[in-house]
Amino acid sequence: MIAEPLRSTDRLFQIIQILRRSSRSVTARMLSEELEVSIRTIYRDVAHLTGQRVPISGEAGVGYVLGTGYDMPPLALLPAELEAIVLGAQWVAAHGDKTLSRAALDVLAKVAAVVPVPLQPLISTPSTVAKLPLDASQDMADRTNQPSVQYGRSFSAIRTSRAC
């Protein structure tokens, strides 16, 4: 399945996210490979971000670093990020101790309550699922008043193609 190109606004947010998660400078080539765009597009995007007062230091050919203390609250989750949250929380609910299992189910319920309607299928029918114990799956469904995840499919299930 070929990924859809990111909209320019989404790509700008992704550049900030990539720089935020990196402890070293990130080259335009690295950004372009991860985002599947040209290096020239990265140069334009970084110039746009710095023009909007995002504290990115560095230069073309050397790499970029996001200034310390810069924080921007996430505005939205990408579909793959939402699936990562669901899968990780399912795994912790199934394999963590009682406190962590309960916390993972609470996170799933909170995410299900606030995720936009177009992304709801990623919670109710994720493409990959970690199997939960029967009592935990019933508890999760009770808390969200809707079937929130499909339980019982194997963790190693093949990812189904879905337009995101």
PDB file of C-alpha atoms in Angstrom:
ATOM      1  CA  MET A   1       0.000   0.000   0.000  1.00  0.00           C
ATOM      2  CA  ILE A   2       1.395   3.400  -0.987  1.00  0.00           C
ATOM      3  CA  ALA A   3       1.052   6.089   1.647  1.00  0.00           C
ATOM      4  CA  GLU A   4      -0.809   9.255   0.738  1.00  0.00           C
ATOM      5  CA  PRO A   5       1.376  12.359   0.723  1.00  0.00           C
ATOM      6  CA  LEU A   6       0.969  14.582   3.763  1.00  0.00           C
ATOM      7  CA  ARG A   7      -0.787  17.901   3.360  1.00  0.00           C
ATOM      8  CA  SER A   8       1.674  20.770   3.751  1.00  0.00           C
ATOM      9  CA  THR A   9       0.265  21.748   7.165  1.00  0.00           C
ATOM     10  CA  ASP A  10       0.561  18.168   8.412  1.00  0.00           C
ATOM     11  CA  ARG A  11       4.095  17.998   7.040  1.00  0.00           C
ATOM     12  CA  LEU A  12       5.071  21.161   8.950  1.00  0.00           C
ATOM     13  CA  PHE A  13       3.781  19.633  12.176  1.00  0.00           C
ATOM     14  CA  GLN A  14       5.614  16.397  11.393  1.00  0.00           C
ATOM     15  CA  ILE A  15       8.890  18.265  10.926  1.00  0.00           C
ATOM     16  CA  ILE A  16       8.440  19.786  14.382  1.00  0.00           C
ATOM     17  CA  GLN A  17       7.628  16.342  15.816  1.00  0.00           C
ATOM     18  CA  ILE A  18      10.705  14.753  14.215  1.00  0.00           C
ATOM     19  CA  LEU A  19      12.941  17.523  15.542  1.00  0.00           C
ATOM     20  CA  ARG A  20      11.276  17.302  18.967  1.00  0.00           C
ATOM     21  CA  ARG A  21      11.951  13.572  19.318  1.00  0.00           C
ATOM     22  CA  SER A  22      15.569  13.754  18.173  1.00  0.00           C
ATOM     23  CA  SER A  23      18.440  14.418  20.550  1.00  0.00           C
ATOM     24  CA  ARG A  24      20.809  15.259  17.647  1.00  0.00           C
ATOM     25  CA  SER A  25      20.604  17.480  14.621  1.00  0.00           C
ATOM     26  CA  VAL A  26      18.450  16.125  11.816  1.00  0.00           C
ATOM     27  CA  THR A  27      19.538  16.669   8.237  1.00  0.00           C
ATOM     28  CA  ALA A  28      17.207  17.722   5.452  1.00  0.00           C
ATOM     29  CA  ARG A  29      17.958  14.383   3.783  1.00  0.00           C
ATOM     30  CA  MET A  30      16.790  12.484   6.873  1.00  0.00           C
ATOM     31  CA  LEU A  31      13.622  14.584   7.032  1.00  0.00           C
ATOM     32  CA  SER A  32      12.952  14.155   3.326  1.00  0.00           C
ATOM     33  CA  GLU A  33      13.341  10.379   3.520  1.00  0.00           C
ATOM     34  CA  GLU A  34      11.028  10.053   6.502  1.00  0.00           C
ATOM     35  CA  LEU A  35       8.398  12.377   5.043  1.00  0.00           C
ATOM     36  CA  GLU A  36       8.843  11.097   1.476  1.00  0.00           C
ATOM     37  CA  VAL A  37       9.336  14.547  -0.061  1.00  0.00           C
ATOM     38  CA  SER A  38      12.226  16.270  -1.805  1.00  0.00           C
ATOM     39  CA  ILE A  39      15.059  17.932   0.066  1.00  0.00           C
ATOM     40  CA  ARG A  40      14.032  21.206  -1.604  1.00  0.00           C
ATOM     41  CA  THR A  41      10.565  20.841   0.006  1.00  0.00           C
ATOM     42  CA  ILE A  42      12.222  20.407   3.406  1.00  0.00           C
ATOM     43  CA  TYR A  43      14.305  23.558   2.877  1.00  0.00           C
ATOM     44  CA  ARG A  44      11.147  25.527   2.022  1.00  0.00           C
ATOM     45  CA  ASP A  45       9.232  24.039   4.979  1.00  0.00           C
ATOM     46  CA  VAL A  46      12.013  24.813   7.467  1.00  0.00           C
ATOM     47  CA  ALA A  47      12.240  28.370   6.119  1.00  0.00           C
ATOM     48  CA  HIS A  48       8.471  28.691   6.536  1.00  0.00           C
ATOM     49  CA  LEU A  49       8.619  27.382  10.120  1.00  0.00           C
ATOM     50  CA  THR A  50      11.456  29.724  11.091  1.00  0.00           C
ATOM     51  CA  GLY A  51       9.503  32.564   9.492  1.00  0.00           C
ATOM     52  CA  GLN A  52       6.635  31.663  11.821  1.00  0.00           C
ATOM     53  CA  ARG A  53       9.044  31.975  14.780  1.00  0.00           C
ATOM     54  CA  VAL A  54       9.527  28.273  15.412  1.00  0.00           C
ATOM     55  CA  PRO A  55      13.020  28.206  16.988  1.00  0.00           C
ATOM     56  CA  ILE A  56      14.815  25.907  14.563  1.00  0.00           C
ATOM     57  CA  SER A  57      18.551  26.347  14.457  1.00  0.00           C
ATOM     58  CA  GLY A  58      20.946  24.898  11.928  1.00  0.00           C
ATOM     59  CA  GLU A  59      21.362  25.146   8.222  1.00  0.00           C
ATOM     60  CA  ALA A  60      21.101  23.252   4.988  1.00  0.00           C
ATOM     61  CA  GLY A  61      23.711  20.502   4.764  1.00  0.00           C
ATOM     62  CA  VAL A  62      24.453  20.514   8.498  1.00  0.00           C
ATOM     63  CA  GLY A  63      21.155  19.665  10.119  1.00  0.00           C
ATOM     64  CA  TYR A  64      18.405  21.208  12.181  1.00  0.00           C
ATOM     65  CA  VAL A  65      17.636  21.285  15.899  1.00  0.00           C
ATOM     66  CA  LEU A  66      14.477  22.491  17.608  1.00  0.00           C
ATOM     67  CA  GLY A  67      15.236  25.122  20.234  1.00  0.00           C
ATOM     68  CA  THR A  68      15.040  24.081  23.871  1.00  0.00           C
ATOM     69  CA  GLY A  69      11.898  25.021  25.684  1.00  0.00           C
ATOM     70  CA  TYR A  70       9.800  25.176  22.521  1.00  0.00           C
ATOM     71  CA  ASP A  71       6.551  23.392  23.001  1.00  0.00           C
ATOM     72  CA  MET A  72       3.516  23.138  20.847  1.00  0.00           C
ATOM     73  CA  PRO A  73       0.573  21.072  22.015  1.00  0.00           C
ATOM     74  CA  PRO A  74      -0.328  18.333  19.566  1.00  0.00           C
ATOM     75  CA  LEU A  75      -3.263  19.545  17.522  1.00  0.00           C
ATOM     76  CA  ALA A  76      -4.302  16.168  16.182  1.00  0.00           C
ATOM     77  CA  LEU A  77      -3.180  12.589  15.998  1.00  0.00           C
ATOM     78  CA  LEU A  78      -2.264  11.071  12.686  1.00  0.00           C
ATOM     79  CA  PRO A  79      -3.998   7.743  11.983  1.00  0.00           C
ATOM     80  CA  ALA A  80      -0.747   5.790  12.456  1.00  0.00           C
ATOM     81  CA  GLU A  81      -0.127   7.563  15.792  1.00  0.00           C
ATOM     82  CA  LEU A  82      -3.623   6.657  16.982  1.00  0.00           C
ATOM     83  CA  GLU A  83      -3.105   3.028  15.995  1.00  0.00           C
ATOM     84  CA  ALA A  84       0.215   3.014  17.870  1.00  0.00           C
ATOM     85  CA  ILE A  85      -1.537   4.288  21.007  1.00  0.00           C
ATOM     86  CA  VAL A  86      -4.305   1.690  20.717  1.00  0.00           C
ATOM     87  CA  LEU A  87      -1.925  -1.210  20.076  1.00  0.00           C
ATOM     88  CA  GLY A  88       0.465  -0.155  22.857  1.00  0.00           C
ATOM     89  CA  ALA A  89      -2.335   0.312  25.373  1.00  0.00           C
ATOM     90  CA  GLN A  90      -3.869  -3.038  24.419  1.00  0.00           C
ATOM     91  CA  TRP A  91      -0.533  -4.753  24.926  1.00  0.00           C
ATOM     92  CA  VAL A  92       0.020  -3.124  28.331  1.00  0.00           C
ATOM     93  CA  ALA A  93      -3.551  -4.002  29.365  1.00  0.00           C
ATOM     94  CA  ALA A  94      -2.899  -7.637  28.466  1.00  0.00           C
ATOM     95  CA  HIS A  95       0.627  -7.980  29.853  1.00  0.00           C
ATOM     96  CA  GLY A  96       1.099  -5.311  32.528  1.00  0.00           C
ATOM     97  CA  ASP A  97       0.511  -5.622  36.233  1.00  0.00           C
ATOM     98  CA  LYS A  98      -2.920  -4.751  37.616  1.00  0.00           C
ATOM     99  CA  THR A  99      -2.161  -1.029  38.027  1.00  0.00           C
ATOM    100  CA  LEU A 100      -0.677  -0.622  34.540  1.00  0.00           C
ATOM    101  CA  SER A 101      -3.433  -2.726  32.958  1.00  0.00           C
ATOM    102  CA  ARG A 102      -6.089  -0.507  34.503  1.00  0.00           C
ATOM    103  CA  ALA A 103      -4.196   2.631  33.432  1.00  0.00           C
ATOM    104  CA  ALA A 104      -3.947   1.339  29.841  1.00  0.00           C
ATOM    105  CA  LEU A 105      -7.702   0.710  29.731  1.00  0.00           C
ATOM    106  CA  ASP A 106      -8.297   4.193  31.144  1.00  0.00           C
ATOM    107  CA  VAL A 107      -6.111   5.693  28.405  1.00  0.00           C
ATOM    108  CA  LEU A 108      -8.061   3.826  25.725  1.00  0.00           C
ATOM    109  CA  ALA A 109     -11.337   5.084  27.172  1.00  0.00           C
ATOM    110  CA  LYS A 110     -10.054   8.678  27.289  1.00  0.00           C
ATOM    111  CA  VAL A 111      -8.773   8.531  23.719  1.00  0.00           C
ATOM    112  CA  ALA A 112     -12.033   6.970  22.504  1.00  0.00           C
ATOM    113  CA  ALA A 113     -13.967   9.798  24.139  1.00  0.00           C
ATOM    114  CA  VAL A 114     -12.110  12.602  22.363  1.00  0.00           C
ATOM    115  CA  VAL A 115     -10.958  11.225  19.028  1.00  0.00           C
ATOM    116  CA  PRO A 116     -12.754  12.802  16.052  1.00  0.00           C
ATOM    117  CA  VAL A 117     -15.479  10.759  14.376  1.00  0.00           C
ATOM    118  CA  PRO A 118     -13.433  10.066  11.208  1.00  0.00           C
ATOM    119  CA  LEU A 119     -10.744   8.373  13.333  1.00  0.00           C
ATOM    120  CA  GLN A 120     -13.160   6.304  15.479  1.00  0.00           C
ATOM    121  CA  PRO A 121     -12.752   3.203  13.250  1.00  0.00           C
ATOM    122  CA  LEU A 122      -9.071   3.102  14.192  1.00  0.00           C
ATOM    123  CA  ILE A 123     -10.172   2.497  17.775  1.00  0.00           C
ATOM    124  CA  SER A 124     -13.211   0.305  17.156  1.00  0.00           C
ATOM    125  CA  THR A 125     -11.598  -1.791  14.398  1.00  0.00           C
ATOM    126  CA  PRO A 126      -7.827  -1.304  14.461  1.00  0.00           C
ATOM    127  CA  SER A 127      -5.878  -3.022  11.695  1.00  0.00           C
ATOM    128  CA  THR A 128      -3.647  -4.794  14.253  1.00  0.00           C
ATOM    129  CA  VAL A 129      -4.828  -5.854  17.696  1.00  0.00           C
ATOM    130  CA  ALA A 130      -3.171  -7.070  20.874  1.00  0.00           C
ATOM    131  CA  LYS A 131      -5.350  -9.670  22.539  1.00  0.00           C
ATOM    132  CA  LEU A 132      -6.805  -8.603  25.881  1.00  0.00           C
ATOM    133  CA  PRO A 133      -8.040 -10.847  28.670  1.00  0.00           C
ATOM    134  CA  LEU A 134     -11.808 -11.398  28.413  1.00  0.00           C
ATOM    135  CA  ASP A 135     -12.634  -9.499  31.611  1.00  0.00           C
ATOM    136  CA  ALA A 136     -10.522  -6.510  30.550  1.00  0.00           C
ATOM    137  CA  SER A 137     -12.136  -6.368  27.115  1.00  0.00           C
ATOM    138  CA  GLN A 138     -15.621  -6.374  28.652  1.00  0.00           C
ATOM    139  CA  ASP A 139     -14.583  -3.685  31.134  1.00  0.00           C
ATOM    140  CA  MET A 140     -13.229  -1.504  28.308  1.00  0.00           C
ATOM    141  CA  ALA A 141     -16.406  -1.891  26.250  1.00  0.00           C
ATOM    142  CA  ASP A 142     -18.509  -1.020  29.299  1.00  0.00           C
ATOM    143  CA  ARG A 143     -16.521   2.157  30.005  1.00  0.00           C
ATOM    144  CA  THR A 144     -16.787   3.601  26.511  1.00  0.00           C
ATOM    145  CA  ASN A 145     -20.420   2.513  25.948  1.00  0.00           C
ATOM    146  CA  GLN A 146     -19.374   1.147  22.591  1.00  0.00           C
ATOM    147  CA  PRO A 147     -17.272  -1.721  21.347  1.00  0.00           C
ATOM    148  CA  SER A 148     -13.890  -0.037  21.428  1.00  0.00           C
ATOM    149  CA  VAL A 149     -11.518  -2.661  20.079  1.00  0.00           C
ATOM    150  CA  GLN A 150     -11.774  -6.059  18.488  1.00  0.00           C
ATOM    151  CA  TYR A 151     -10.432  -8.583  20.927  1.00  0.00           C
ATOM    152  CA  GLY A 152      -9.194 -11.996  20.013  1.00  0.00           C
ATOM    153  CA  ARG A 153      -7.300 -11.313  16.803  1.00  0.00           C
ATOM    154  CA  SER A 154      -3.676 -12.269  17.049  1.00  0.00           C
ATOM    155  CA  PHE A 155      -1.034  -9.665  17.876  1.00  0.00           C
ATOM    156  CA  SER A 156       0.790 -10.848  14.775  1.00  0.00           C
ATOM    157  CA  ALA A 157      -2.240 -10.242  12.584  1.00  0.00           C
ATOM    158  CA  ILE A 158      -1.464  -8.994   9.097  1.00  0.00           C
ATOM    159  CA  ARG A 159      -2.123  -5.300   8.697  1.00  0.00           C
ATOM    160  CA  THR A 160      -5.155  -4.783   6.512  1.00  0.00           C
ATOM    161  CA  SER A 161      -5.136  -2.071   3.918  1.00  0.00           C
ATOM    162  CA  ARG A 162      -7.234   0.879   4.854  1.00  0.00           C
ATOM    163  CA  ALA A 163      -7.268   4.352   3.378  1.00  0.00           C
ATOM    164  CA  CYS A 164      -6.213   6.671   6.200  1.00  0.00           C
TER     165      CYS A 164
END
